[in-house]
XYZ file of C-alpha atoms in Angstrom:
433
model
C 18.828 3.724 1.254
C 17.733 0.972 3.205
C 19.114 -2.386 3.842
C 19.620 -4.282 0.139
C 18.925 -8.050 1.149
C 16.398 -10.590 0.598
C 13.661 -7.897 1.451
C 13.973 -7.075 -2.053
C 10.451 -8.303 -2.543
C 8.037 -5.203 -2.433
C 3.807 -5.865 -3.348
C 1.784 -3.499 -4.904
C -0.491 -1.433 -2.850
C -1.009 0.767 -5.801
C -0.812 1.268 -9.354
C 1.547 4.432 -8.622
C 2.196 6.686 -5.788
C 1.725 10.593 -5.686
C 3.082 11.037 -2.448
C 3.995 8.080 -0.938
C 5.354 4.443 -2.022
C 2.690 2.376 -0.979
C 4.845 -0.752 -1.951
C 4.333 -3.704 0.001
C 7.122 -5.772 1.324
C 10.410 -4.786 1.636
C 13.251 -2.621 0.942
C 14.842 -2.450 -3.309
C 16.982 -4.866 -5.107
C 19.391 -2.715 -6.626
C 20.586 -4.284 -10.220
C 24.449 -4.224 -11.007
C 23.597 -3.506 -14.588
C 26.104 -1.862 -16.463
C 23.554 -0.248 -19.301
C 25.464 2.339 -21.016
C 22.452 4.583 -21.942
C 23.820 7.591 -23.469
C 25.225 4.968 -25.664
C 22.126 3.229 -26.865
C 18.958 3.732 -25.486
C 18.120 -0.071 -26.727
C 20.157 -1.193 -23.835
C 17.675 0.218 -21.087
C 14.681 -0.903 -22.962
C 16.291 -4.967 -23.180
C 17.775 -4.540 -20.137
C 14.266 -4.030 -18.917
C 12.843 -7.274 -21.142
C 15.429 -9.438 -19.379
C 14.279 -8.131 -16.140
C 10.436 -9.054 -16.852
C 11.323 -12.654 -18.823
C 13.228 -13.856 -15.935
C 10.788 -12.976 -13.126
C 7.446 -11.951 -13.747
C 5.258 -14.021 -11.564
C 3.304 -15.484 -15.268
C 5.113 -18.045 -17.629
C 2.792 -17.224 -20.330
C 3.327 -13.358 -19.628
C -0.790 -13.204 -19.723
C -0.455 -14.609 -22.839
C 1.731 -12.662 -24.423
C 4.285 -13.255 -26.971
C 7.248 -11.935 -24.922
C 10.112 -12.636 -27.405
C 8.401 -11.155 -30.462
C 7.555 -7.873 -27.935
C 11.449 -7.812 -27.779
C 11.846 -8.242 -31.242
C 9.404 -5.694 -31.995
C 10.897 -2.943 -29.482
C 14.303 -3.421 -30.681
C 13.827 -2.834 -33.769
C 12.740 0.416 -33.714
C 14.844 3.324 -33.447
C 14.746 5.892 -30.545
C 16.081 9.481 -31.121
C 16.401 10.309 -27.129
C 15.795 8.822 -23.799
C 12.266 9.963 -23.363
C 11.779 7.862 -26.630
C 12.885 5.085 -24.834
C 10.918 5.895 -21.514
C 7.810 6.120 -23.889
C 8.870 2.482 -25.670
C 9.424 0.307 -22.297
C 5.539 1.908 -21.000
C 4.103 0.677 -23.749
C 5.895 -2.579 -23.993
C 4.905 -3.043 -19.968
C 1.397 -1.802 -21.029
C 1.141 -5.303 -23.433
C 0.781 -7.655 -19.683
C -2.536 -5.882 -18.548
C -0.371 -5.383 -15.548
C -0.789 -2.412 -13.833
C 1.547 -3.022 -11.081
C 4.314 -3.887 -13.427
C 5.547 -0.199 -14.108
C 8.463 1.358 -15.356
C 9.789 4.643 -13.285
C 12.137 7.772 -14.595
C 15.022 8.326 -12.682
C 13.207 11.222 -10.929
C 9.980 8.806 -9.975
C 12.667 6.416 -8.980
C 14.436 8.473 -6.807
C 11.009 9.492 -5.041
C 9.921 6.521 -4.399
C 13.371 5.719 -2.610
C 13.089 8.667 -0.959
C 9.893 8.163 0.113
C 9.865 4.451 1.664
C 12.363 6.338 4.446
C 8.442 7.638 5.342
C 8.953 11.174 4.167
C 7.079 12.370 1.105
C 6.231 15.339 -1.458
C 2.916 16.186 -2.731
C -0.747 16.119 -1.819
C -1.025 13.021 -0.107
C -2.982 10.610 -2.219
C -2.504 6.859 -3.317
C -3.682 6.593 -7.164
C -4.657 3.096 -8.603
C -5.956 2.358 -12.055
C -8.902 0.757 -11.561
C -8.746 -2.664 -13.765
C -12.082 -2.668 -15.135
C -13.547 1.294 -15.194
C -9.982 2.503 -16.258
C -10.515 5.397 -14.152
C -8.162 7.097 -12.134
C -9.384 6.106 -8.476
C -7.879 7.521 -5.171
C -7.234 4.393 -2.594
C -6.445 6.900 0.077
C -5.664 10.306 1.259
C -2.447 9.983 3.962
C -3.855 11.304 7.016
C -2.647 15.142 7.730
C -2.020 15.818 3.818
C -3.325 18.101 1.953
C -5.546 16.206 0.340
C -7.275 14.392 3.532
C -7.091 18.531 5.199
C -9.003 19.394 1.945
C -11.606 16.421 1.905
C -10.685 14.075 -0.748
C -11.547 10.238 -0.226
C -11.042 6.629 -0.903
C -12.694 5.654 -4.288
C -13.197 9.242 -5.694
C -12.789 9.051 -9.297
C -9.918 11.900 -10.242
C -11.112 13.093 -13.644
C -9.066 15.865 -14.660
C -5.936 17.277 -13.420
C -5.326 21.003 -13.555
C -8.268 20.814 -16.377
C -6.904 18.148 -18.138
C -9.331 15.411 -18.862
C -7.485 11.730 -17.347
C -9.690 9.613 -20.077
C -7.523 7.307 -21.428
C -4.602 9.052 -19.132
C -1.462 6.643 -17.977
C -1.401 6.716 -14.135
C 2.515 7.743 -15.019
C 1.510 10.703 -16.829
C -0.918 11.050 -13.806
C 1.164 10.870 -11.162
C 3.528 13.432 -13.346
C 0.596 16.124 -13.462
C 0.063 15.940 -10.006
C 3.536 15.549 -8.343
C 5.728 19.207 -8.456
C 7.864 21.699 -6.466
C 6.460 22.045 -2.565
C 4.167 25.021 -2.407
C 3.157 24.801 -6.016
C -0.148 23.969 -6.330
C -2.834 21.756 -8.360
C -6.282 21.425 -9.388
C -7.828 18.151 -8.808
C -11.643 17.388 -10.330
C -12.979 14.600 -9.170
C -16.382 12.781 -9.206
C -18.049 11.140 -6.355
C -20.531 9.297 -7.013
C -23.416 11.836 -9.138
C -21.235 14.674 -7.567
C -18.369 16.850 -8.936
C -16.025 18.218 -6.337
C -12.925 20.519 -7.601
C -9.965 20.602 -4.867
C -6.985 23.125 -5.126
C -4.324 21.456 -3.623
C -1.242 23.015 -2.268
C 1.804 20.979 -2.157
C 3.868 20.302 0.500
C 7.049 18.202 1.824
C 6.062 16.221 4.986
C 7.730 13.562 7.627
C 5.215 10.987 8.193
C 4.962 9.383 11.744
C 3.308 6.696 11.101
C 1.624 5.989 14.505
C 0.063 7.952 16.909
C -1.611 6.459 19.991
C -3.689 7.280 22.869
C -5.299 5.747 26.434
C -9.223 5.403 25.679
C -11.440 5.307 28.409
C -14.487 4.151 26.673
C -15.218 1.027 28.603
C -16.297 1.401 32.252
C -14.087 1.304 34.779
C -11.228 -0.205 32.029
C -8.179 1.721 30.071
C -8.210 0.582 26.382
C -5.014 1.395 23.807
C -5.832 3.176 20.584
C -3.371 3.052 18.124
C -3.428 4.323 14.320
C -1.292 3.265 12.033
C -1.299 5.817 8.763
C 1.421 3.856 6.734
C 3.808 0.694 6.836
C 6.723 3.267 5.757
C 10.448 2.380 7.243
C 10.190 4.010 10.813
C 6.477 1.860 10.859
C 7.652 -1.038 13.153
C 9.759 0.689 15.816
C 7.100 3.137 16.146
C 4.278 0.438 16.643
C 6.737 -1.535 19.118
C 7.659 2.031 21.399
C 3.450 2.447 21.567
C 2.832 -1.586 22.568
C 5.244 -0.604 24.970
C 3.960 2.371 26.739
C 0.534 1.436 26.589
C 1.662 -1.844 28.278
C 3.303 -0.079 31.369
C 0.001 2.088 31.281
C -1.807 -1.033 32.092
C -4.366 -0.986 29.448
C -6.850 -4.086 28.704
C -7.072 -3.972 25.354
C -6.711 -2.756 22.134
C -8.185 -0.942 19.149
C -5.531 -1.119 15.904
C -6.606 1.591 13.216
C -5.653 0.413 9.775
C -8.335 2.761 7.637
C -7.411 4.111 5.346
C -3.576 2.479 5.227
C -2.612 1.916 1.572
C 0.481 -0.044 2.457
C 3.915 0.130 2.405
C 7.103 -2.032 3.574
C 6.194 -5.566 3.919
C 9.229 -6.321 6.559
C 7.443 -3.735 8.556
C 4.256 -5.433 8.000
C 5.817 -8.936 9.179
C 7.789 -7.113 12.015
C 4.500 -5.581 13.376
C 1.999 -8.770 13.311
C 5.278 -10.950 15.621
C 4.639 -8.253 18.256
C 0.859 -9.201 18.507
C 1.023 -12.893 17.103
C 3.262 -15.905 19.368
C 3.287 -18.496 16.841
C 1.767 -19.047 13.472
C 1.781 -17.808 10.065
C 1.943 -14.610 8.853
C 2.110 -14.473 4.994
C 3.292 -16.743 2.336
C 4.058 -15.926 -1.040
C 4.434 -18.103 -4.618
C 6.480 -17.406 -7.404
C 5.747 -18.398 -11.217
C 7.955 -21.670 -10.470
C 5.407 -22.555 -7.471
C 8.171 -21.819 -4.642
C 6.430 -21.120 -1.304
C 8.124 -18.585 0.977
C 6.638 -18.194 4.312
C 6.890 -15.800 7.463
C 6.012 -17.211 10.532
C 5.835 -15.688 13.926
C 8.990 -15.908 16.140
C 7.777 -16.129 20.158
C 8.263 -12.088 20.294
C 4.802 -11.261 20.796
C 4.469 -7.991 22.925
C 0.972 -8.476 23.993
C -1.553 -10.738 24.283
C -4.501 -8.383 24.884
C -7.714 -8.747 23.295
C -7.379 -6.867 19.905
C -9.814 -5.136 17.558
C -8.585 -3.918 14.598
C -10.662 -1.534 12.289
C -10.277 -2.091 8.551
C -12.392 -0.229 5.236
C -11.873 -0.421 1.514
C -8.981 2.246 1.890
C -6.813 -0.516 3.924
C -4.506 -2.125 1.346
C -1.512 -4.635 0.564
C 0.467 -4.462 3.625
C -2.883 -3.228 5.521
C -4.204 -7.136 4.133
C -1.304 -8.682 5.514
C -1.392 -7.888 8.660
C -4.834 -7.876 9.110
C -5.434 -11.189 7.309
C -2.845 -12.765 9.800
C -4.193 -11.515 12.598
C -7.726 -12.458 11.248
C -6.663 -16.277 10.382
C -4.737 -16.805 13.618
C -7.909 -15.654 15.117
C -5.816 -13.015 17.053
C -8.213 -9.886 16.303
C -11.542 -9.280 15.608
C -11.942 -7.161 12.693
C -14.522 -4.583 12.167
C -15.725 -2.166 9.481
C -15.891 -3.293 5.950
C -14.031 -5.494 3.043
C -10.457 -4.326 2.367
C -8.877 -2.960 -1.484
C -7.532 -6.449 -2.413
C -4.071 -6.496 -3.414
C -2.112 -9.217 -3.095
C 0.920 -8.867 -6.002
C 4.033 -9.109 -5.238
C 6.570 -7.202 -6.866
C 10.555 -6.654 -7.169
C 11.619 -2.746 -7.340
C 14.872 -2.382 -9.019
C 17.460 0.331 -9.971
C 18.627 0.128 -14.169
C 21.285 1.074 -15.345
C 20.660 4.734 -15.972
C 19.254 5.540 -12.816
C 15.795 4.851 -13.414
C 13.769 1.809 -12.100
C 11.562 -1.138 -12.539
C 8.115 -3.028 -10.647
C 7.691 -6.751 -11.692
C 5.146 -8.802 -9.825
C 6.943 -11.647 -9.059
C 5.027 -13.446 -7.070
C 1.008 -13.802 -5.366
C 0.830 -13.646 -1.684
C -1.433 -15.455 0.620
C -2.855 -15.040 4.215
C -2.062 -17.841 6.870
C -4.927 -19.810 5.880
C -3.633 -20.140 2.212
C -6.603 -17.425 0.863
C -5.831 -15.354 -1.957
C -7.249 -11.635 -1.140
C -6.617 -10.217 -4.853
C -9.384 -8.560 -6.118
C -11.307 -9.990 -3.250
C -10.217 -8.173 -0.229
C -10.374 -9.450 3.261
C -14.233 -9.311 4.690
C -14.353 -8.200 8.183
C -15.316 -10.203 11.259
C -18.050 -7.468 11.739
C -19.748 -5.164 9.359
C -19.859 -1.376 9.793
C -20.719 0.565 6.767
C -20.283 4.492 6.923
C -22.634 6.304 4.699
C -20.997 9.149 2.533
C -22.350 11.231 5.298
C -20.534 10.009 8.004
C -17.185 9.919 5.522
C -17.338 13.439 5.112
C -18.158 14.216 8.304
C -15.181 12.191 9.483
C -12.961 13.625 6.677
C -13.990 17.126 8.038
C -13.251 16.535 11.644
C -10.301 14.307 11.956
C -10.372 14.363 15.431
C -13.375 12.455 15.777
C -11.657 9.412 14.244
C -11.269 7.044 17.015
C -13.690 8.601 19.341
C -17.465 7.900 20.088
C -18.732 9.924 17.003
C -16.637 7.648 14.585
C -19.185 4.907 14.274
C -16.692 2.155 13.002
C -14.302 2.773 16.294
C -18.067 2.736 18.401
C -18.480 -0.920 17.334
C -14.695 -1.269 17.784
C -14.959 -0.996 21.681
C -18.246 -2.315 21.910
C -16.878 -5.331 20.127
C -13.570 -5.307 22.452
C -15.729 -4.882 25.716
C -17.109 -8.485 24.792
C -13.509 -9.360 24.371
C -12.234 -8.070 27.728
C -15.308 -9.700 29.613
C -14.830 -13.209 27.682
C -11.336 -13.077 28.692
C -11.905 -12.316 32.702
C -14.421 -14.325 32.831
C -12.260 -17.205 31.935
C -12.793 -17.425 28.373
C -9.775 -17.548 26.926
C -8.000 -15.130 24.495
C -11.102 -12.773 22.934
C -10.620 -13.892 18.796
C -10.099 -17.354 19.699
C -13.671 -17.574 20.838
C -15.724 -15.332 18.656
């Protein structure tokens, strides 16, 4: 369990996770309720009311009647605890909130488990998507089963193990999909015109969430590559050990990979832009009673390189912090194409019979004060990949980051300019774009 502090704030990457918590800002607020369950299973579901009254990040609850919802939900009698469970998703379901999601003890204890950056299942990030209602993957994790097998960012799941997901909670989802390692499942899923059916084995894995290299794609100049899968616990000291060694390598620059990065920890997110940013903002974030936090910076900047970082519609929540910092400090150039747009901030917290709660709290903001939900963060410079090129990529991982990866191409042809500007006397690459 990690550290229970202020970092109690986490922001929604995703509707649900399959295999990872792609949770956006820090660590779990444990409650010190006291809900006797096996007692009454109406204490969980007011426990859970309380919860949402006092902090959800709208006064008006999206114009919903919240005290006759309690009213209405207490009321009722429930037989067992899964009549309960069943009650407080539905009551949740009433705020058009997808990110505001209730969690069995078993999904609760995953998703614990799994912000340590270890995980169980295929290896995709499910979101709901607001207006379709479909089931849409924001990203395979890189080295899962489901990125080995093919799947991508924005195919549409639409049946699981036959079942048809019209209409289908992303709960109930994520419960199809998730099961014992080595088990497997049958994923249908359209793409586009096309219908692709994937038979998924599932597995346990430890996710590192870095992995770096020296390029040598400019002339006569070493250049740091550095991917970054996931914003998961280990994220920052991982990023910080690669700065490091790349550093006494004497590179000139760098390419940061965030493709494809649904999220995670938001500390980590915080703790990686103050290696690469001096001074200036990093994130802010506003409750429903208009109180501004702010991260800033602290002087512990590891590098002042010119920086490229690579970005696509798979790079969410924490993936938009960092990037959007970076962008609005003019720190980094970014390249590819406009990011998922999430930028809810939630509270994660333990009830009283073991299972758990996500409340958006709060809306966060870049440096600049720009809201990215919905609307993503546009890159600096456009690369679009044609399906083609996805599954080509998605076929042969290891030409990610290399010359036949067309977004990482521009990358260093981008970062060349950089690395000239700069010994040329031009100051700090971004700064002058």
């Amino acid at each position: 369990m990690m550290e229970i502090t202020k970092r109690g704030l986490v922001l929604g990457a995703t509707a649900a996770v399959l295999s990872t918590v792609a949770v956006t800002n820090a660590g779990i607020y444990l409650s010190q309720s006291q809900a006797f369950f096996s007692d009454s299973p109406k204490e969980l579901i007011d426990e859970v009311w309380q919860i949402v009254d006092r902090n959800y990040v709208d006064g008006t609850f999206n114009q919903v009647d919240w005290k006759a919802v309690r009213q209405e939900y207490l009321s009722r009698n429930y037989a067992n605890k899964q009549d309960a469970y069943k009650a407080v998703r539905e009551m949740l379901e009433k705020l058009r909130d997808p990110y505001t999601r209730f969690m069995d003890p078993e999904e609760f204890k995953n998703m614990q488990v799994e912000t340590s950056g270890e995980l169980t299942g295929v290896g995709i990030q499910l979101a709901l998507d607001e207006e379709t209602k479909k089931l849409v993957v924001i990203a395979p994790i890189e080295g899962t089963p489901a990125a080995k097998a093919g799947v991508l960012a924005k195919d549409i799941i639409t049946k699981i193990d036959g079942k048809s997901t019209q209409d289908m909670d992303v709960n109930d989802a994520v419960a199809l999909i998730r099961g014992q390692a080595g088990t497997e499942v049958t994923l249908t899923i359209k793409r586009g015109a096309a219908e692709k059916v994937f038979k998924l084995k599932r597995e346990r894995i430890e996710i590192h969430p870095v992995r770096f290299s020296v390029k040598q794609d400019i002339p006569g100049q070493k250049t740091g590559y550095i991917r970054l899968n996931q914003f998961s616990a280990n994220a920052a000291a991982e990023m910080r050990a690669a700065i490091q060694d790349l550093e006494k390598q004497g590179v000139t620059g760098y390419v940061l990979d965030l493709r494809s990065n649904p999220g995670g920890l938001l500390y980590a997110s915080v703790d990686i832009a103050r290696m690469w940013i001096k001074d200036g903002g990093i994130v802010s974030t506003v409750d429903r009673q208009g109180v501004n936090s702010r991260e800033k910076a602290n002087n512990r900047q590891l590098t002042d390189k010119p920086l490229v970082v690579l970005v696509d519609g798979g790079s969410a929540s924490a993936s938009e912090i960092l990037s959007g910092a970076l962008q609005d400090n003019k720190r980094a150039v970014l390249v590819g194409t406009k990011t998922f747009g999430k930028g809810l901030v939630q509270s994660v917290r333990g009830l009283g019979d073991g299972s758990g709660l996500a409340v958006t709290i709060a809306k966060y903001f870049t440096p600049s004060g720009r809201d990215i939900n919905h609307a993503g963060i546009a890159p600096d410079v456009v690369i679009e990949l044609s399906d083609a090129q996805r599954q080509e990529l998605s076929k042969n991982r290891d030409e990610i980051g290399t010359a036949k990866d067309p977004q990482y191409a521009k990358g260093i042809e981008v970062l060349q300019q950089q690395i000239a500007r700069r010994n040329s006397g031009g100051g700090n690459s971004a700064a002058s774009r």
